[in-house]
mmCIF file of C-alpha atoms in Angstrom:
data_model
loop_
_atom_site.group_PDB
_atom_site.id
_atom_site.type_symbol
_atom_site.label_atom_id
_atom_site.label_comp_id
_atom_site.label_asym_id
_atom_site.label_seq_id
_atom_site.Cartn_x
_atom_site.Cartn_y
_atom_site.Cartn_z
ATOM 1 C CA UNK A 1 -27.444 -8.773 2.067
ATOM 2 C CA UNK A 2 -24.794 -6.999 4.089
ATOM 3 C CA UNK A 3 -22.014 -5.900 2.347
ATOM 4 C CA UNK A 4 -17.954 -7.155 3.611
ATOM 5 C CA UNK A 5 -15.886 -4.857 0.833
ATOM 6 C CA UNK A 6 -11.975 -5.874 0.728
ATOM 7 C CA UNK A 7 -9.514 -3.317 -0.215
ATOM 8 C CA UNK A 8 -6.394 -3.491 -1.996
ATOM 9 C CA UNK A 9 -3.919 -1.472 -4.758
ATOM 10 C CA UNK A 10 -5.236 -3.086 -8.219
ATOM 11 C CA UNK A 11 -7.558 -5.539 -6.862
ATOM 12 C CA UNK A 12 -5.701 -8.375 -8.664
ATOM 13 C CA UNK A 13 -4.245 -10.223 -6.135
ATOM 14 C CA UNK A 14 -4.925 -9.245 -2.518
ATOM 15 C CA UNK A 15 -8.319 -8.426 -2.449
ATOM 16 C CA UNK A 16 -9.648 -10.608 -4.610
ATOM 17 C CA UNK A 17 -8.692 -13.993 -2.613
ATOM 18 C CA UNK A 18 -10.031 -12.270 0.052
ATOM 19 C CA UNK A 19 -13.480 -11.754 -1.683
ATOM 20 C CA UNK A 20 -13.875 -15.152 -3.144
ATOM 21 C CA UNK A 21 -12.270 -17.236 -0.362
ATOM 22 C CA UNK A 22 -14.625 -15.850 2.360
ATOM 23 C CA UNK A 23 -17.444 -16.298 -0.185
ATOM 24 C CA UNK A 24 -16.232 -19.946 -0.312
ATOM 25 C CA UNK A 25 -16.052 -20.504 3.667
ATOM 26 C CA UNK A 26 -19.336 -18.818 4.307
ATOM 27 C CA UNK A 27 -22.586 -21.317 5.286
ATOM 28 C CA UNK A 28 -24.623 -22.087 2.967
ATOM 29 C CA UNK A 29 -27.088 -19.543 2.452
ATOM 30 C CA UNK A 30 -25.556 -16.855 4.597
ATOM 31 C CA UNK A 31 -26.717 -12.817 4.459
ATOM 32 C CA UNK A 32 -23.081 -11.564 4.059
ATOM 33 C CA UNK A 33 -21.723 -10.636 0.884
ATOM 34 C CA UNK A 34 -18.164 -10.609 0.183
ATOM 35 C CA UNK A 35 -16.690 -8.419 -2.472
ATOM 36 C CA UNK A 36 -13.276 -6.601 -3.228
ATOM 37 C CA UNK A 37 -12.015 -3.084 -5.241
ATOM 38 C CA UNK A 38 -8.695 -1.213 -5.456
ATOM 39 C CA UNK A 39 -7.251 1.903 -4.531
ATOM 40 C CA UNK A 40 -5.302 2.334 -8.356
ATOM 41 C CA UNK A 41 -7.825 -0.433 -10.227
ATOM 42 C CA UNK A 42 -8.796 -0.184 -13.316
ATOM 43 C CA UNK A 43 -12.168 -2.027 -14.463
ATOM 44 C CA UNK A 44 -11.893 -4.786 -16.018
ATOM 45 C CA UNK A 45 -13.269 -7.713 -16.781
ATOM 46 C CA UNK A 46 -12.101 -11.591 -15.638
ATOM 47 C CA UNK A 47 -9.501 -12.474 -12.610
ATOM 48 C CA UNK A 48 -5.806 -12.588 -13.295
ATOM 49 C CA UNK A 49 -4.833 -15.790 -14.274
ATOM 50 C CA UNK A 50 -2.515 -16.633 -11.443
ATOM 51 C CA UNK A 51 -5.118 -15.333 -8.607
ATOM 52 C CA UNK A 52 -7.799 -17.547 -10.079
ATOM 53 C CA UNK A 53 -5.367 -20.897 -10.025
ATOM 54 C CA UNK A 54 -4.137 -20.413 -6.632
ATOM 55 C CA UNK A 55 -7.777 -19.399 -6.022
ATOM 56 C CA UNK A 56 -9.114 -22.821 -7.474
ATOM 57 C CA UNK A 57 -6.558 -24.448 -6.240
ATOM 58 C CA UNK A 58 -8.183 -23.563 -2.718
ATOM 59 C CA UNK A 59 -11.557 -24.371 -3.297
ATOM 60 C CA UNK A 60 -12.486 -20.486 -4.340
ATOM 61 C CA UNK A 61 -14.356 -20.126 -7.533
ATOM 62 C CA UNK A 62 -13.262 -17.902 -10.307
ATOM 63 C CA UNK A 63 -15.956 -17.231 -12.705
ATOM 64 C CA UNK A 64 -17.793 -13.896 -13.031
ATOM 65 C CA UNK A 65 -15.115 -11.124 -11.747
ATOM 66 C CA UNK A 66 -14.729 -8.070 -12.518
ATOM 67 C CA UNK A 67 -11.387 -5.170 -11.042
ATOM 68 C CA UNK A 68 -13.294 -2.156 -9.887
ATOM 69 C CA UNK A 69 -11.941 1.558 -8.387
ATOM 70 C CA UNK A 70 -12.387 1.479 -4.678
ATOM 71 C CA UNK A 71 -15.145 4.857 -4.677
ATOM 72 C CA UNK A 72 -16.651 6.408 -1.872
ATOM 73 C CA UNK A 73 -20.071 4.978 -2.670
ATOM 74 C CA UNK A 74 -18.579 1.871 -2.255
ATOM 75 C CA UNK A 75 -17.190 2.268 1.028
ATOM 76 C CA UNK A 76 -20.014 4.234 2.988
ATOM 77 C CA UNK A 77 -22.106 1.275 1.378
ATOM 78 C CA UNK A 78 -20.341 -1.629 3.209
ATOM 79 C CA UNK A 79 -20.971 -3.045 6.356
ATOM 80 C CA UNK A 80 -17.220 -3.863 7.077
ATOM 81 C CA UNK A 81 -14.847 -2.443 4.922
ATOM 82 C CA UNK A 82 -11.592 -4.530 5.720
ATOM 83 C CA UNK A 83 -8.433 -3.277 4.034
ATOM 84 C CA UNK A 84 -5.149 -5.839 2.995
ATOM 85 C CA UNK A 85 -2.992 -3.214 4.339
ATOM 86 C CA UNK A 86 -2.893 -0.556 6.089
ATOM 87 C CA UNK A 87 -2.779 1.773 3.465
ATOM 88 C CA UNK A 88 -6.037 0.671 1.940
ATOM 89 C CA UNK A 89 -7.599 0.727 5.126
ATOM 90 C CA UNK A 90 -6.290 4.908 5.420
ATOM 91 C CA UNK A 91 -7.874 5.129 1.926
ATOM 92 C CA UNK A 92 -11.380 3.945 2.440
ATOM 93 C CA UNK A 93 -11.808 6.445 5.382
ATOM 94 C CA UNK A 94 -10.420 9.236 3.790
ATOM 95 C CA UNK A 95 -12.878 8.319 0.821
ATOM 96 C CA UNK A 96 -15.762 8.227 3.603
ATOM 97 C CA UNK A 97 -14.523 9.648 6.945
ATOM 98 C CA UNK A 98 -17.765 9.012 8.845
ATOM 99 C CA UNK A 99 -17.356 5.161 8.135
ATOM 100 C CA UNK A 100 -14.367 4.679 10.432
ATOM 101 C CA UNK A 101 -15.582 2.441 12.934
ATOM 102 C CA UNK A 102 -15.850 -0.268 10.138
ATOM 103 C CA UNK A 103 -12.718 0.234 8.139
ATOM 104 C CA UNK A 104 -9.643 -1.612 9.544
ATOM 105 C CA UNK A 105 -7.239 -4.405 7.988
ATOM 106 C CA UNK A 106 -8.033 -7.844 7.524
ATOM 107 C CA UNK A 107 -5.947 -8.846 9.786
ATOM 108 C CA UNK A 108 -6.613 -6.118 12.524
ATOM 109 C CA UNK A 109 -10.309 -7.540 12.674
ATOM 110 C CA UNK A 110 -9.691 -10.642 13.120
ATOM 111 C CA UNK A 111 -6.801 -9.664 15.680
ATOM 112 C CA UNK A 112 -9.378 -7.788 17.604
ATOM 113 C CA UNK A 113 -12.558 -9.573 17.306
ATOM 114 C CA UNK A 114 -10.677 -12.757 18.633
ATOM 115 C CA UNK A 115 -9.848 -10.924 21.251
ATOM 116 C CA UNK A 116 -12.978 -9.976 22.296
ATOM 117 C CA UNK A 117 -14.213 -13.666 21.623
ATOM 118 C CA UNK A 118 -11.783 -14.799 23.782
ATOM 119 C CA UNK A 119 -13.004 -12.666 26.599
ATOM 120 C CA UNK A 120 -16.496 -13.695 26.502
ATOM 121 C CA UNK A 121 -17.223 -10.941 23.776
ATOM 122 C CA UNK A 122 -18.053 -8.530 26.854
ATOM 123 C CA UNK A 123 -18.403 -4.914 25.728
ATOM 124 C CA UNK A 124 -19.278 -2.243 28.105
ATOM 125 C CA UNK A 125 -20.281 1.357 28.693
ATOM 126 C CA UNK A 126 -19.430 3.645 25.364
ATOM 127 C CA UNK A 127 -17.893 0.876 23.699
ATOM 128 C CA UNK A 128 -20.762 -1.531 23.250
ATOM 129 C CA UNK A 129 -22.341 -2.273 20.410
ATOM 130 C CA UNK A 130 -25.135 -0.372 19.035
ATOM 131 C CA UNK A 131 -26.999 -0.326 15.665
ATOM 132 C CA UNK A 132 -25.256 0.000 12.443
ATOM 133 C CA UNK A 133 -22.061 -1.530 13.736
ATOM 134 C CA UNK A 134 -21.369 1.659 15.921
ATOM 135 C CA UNK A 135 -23.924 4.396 13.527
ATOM 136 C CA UNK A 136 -26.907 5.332 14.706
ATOM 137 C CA UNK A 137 -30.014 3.844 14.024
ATOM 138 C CA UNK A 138 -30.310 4.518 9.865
ATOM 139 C CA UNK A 139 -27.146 6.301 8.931
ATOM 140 C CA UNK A 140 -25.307 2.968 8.053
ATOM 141 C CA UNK A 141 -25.493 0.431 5.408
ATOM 142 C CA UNK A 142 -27.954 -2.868 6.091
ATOM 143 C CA UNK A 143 -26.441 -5.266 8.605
ATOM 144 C CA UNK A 144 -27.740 -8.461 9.514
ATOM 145 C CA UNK A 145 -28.604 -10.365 13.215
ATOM 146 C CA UNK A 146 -25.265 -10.200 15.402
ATOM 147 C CA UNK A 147 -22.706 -8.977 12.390
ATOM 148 C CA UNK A 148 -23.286 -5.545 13.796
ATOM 149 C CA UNK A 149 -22.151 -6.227 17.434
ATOM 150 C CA UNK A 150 -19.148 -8.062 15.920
ATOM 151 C CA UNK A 151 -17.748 -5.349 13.970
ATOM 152 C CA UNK A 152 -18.832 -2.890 16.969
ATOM 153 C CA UNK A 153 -16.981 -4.606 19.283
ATOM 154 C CA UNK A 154 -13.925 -4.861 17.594
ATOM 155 C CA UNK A 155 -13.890 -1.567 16.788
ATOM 156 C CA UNK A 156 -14.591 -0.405 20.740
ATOM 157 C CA UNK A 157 -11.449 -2.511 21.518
ATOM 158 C CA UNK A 158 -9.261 -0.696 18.807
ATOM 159 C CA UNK A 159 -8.400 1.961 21.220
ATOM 160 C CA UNK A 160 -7.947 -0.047 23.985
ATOM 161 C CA UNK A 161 -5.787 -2.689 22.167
ATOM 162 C CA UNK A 162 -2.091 -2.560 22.280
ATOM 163 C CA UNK A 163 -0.767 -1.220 19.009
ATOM 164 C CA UNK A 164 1.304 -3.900 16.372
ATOM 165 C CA UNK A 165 3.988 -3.001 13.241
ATOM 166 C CA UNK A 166 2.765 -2.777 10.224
ATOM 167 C CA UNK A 167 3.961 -5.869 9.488
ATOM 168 C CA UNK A 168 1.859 -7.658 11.709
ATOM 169 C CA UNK A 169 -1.530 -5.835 10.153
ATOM 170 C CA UNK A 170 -1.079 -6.107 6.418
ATOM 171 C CA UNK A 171 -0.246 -8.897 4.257
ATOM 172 C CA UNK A 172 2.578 -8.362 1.719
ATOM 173 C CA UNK A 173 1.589 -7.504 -1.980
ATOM 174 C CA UNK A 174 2.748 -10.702 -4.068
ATOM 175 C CA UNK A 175 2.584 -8.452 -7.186
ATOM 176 C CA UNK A 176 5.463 -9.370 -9.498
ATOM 177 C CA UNK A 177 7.013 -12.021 -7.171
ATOM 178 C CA UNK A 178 7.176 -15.299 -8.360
ATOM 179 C CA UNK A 179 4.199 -18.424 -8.012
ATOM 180 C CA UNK A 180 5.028 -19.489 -4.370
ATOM 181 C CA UNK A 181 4.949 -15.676 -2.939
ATOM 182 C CA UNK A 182 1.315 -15.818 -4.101
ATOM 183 C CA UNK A 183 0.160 -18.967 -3.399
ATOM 184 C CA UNK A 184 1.747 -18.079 0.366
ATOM 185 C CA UNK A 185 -0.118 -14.707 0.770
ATOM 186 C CA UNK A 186 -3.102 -16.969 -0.633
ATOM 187 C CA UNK A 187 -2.620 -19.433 1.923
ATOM 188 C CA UNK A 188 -2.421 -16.457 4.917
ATOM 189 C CA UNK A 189 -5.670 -14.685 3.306
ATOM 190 C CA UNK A 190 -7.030 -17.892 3.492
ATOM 191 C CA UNK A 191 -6.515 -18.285 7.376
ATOM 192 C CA UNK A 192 -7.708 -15.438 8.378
ATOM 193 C CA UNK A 193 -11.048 -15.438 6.202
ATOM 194 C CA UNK A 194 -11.561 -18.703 7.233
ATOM 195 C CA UNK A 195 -11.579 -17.187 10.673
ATOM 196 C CA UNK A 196 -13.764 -14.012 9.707
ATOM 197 C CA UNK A 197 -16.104 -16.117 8.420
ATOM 198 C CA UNK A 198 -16.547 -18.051 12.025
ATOM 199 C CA UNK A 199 -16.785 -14.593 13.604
ATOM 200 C CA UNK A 200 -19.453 -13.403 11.398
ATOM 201 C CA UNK A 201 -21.282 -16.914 11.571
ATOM 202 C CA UNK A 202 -22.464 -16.357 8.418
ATOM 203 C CA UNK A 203 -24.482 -13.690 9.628
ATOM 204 C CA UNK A 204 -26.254 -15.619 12.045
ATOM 205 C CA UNK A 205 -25.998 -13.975 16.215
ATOM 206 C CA UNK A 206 -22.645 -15.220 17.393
#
């Protein structure tokens, strides 16, 4: 399996749409593994009530959750380590500096591997992908056929990229506000998973 970790504050919310609505838009049968912790979570078991009905109510399933501390072990253990903002993203790689080139925010990866898509998914000289998604050969976590030049690429076009506000990378923390704030940031989690999931092709070469 290779490992997609989502990161947000408790991982009540954010994080765990992510998790379980890219589990629900992945193939069949696919190699990647979605799952989600927080920066400030607690464990615990079962979802928030509210996540899991405007979960459900997208086709996500519920069951079986668990809130978990994001931990360095987790992070250096992902594949793709995809903060909800860009706070969470600065946390994983302080937690495990030498995993950079796979930490960024949701919506930065799918920003930048689109981008590369949409140029023919050319990479070139020391940008291009390598093994490991950008670590040498056995000093990074189990990847599968293709997901590895994916995240690789994306991250060779980070420097290249012109930069965005904040506001463009992370998605708003619907903590406290009422129903329809969540079900919205639901709804754009939703979009852009649905995307990452395309990108990844279920782990498949793309």
């Amino acid at each position: 399996m290779t490992r997609v970790l989502f990161v947000c504050t408790g991982n009540v919310h954010r994080s765990v749409l992510a998790e379980r609505l890219l589990a629900a838009r992945l193939p069949p049968g696919s190699a990647v593994r979605p799952e989600s912790a927080g920066t400030e979570a607690r464990p615990r078991p079962g979802m928030e009530d509210s996540t899991r009905a405007v979960l459900e109510k997208l086709g996500g399933d519920g069951s079986g959750f668990a809130a978990r501390p994001l931990t360095a072990e987790l992070v250096a253990g992902a594949a793709l380590v995809l903060g909800l903002a860009i706070e969470h993203r600065e946390a994983a790689v302080r937690l495990a500096p030498s995993a950079m080139r796979r930490c960024f925010t949701l919506k930065e990866f799918v920003r930048l591997a689109v981008g590369d898509e949409a140029r023919g998914g050319e990479a070139g000289g020391e940008d291009a992908p390598t093994a490991q998604g950008g670590v040498p050969d056995g000093e990074g976590p189990r990847v599968v056929d293709g997901f590895d030049v994916v995240v690789a690429a994306a991250a060779g076009r980070r420097g290249a990229a012109a930069p965005v506000s904040s506001v463009e990378d992370d998605v708003a923390d619907p903590w406290g506000r009422p129903h329809p704030v969540l079900y919205g940031c639901a709804r754009e989690i939703d979009g852009a998973v649905s995307t990452l999931a395309r990108l990844l092709g279920g782990g498949a070469s793309v």
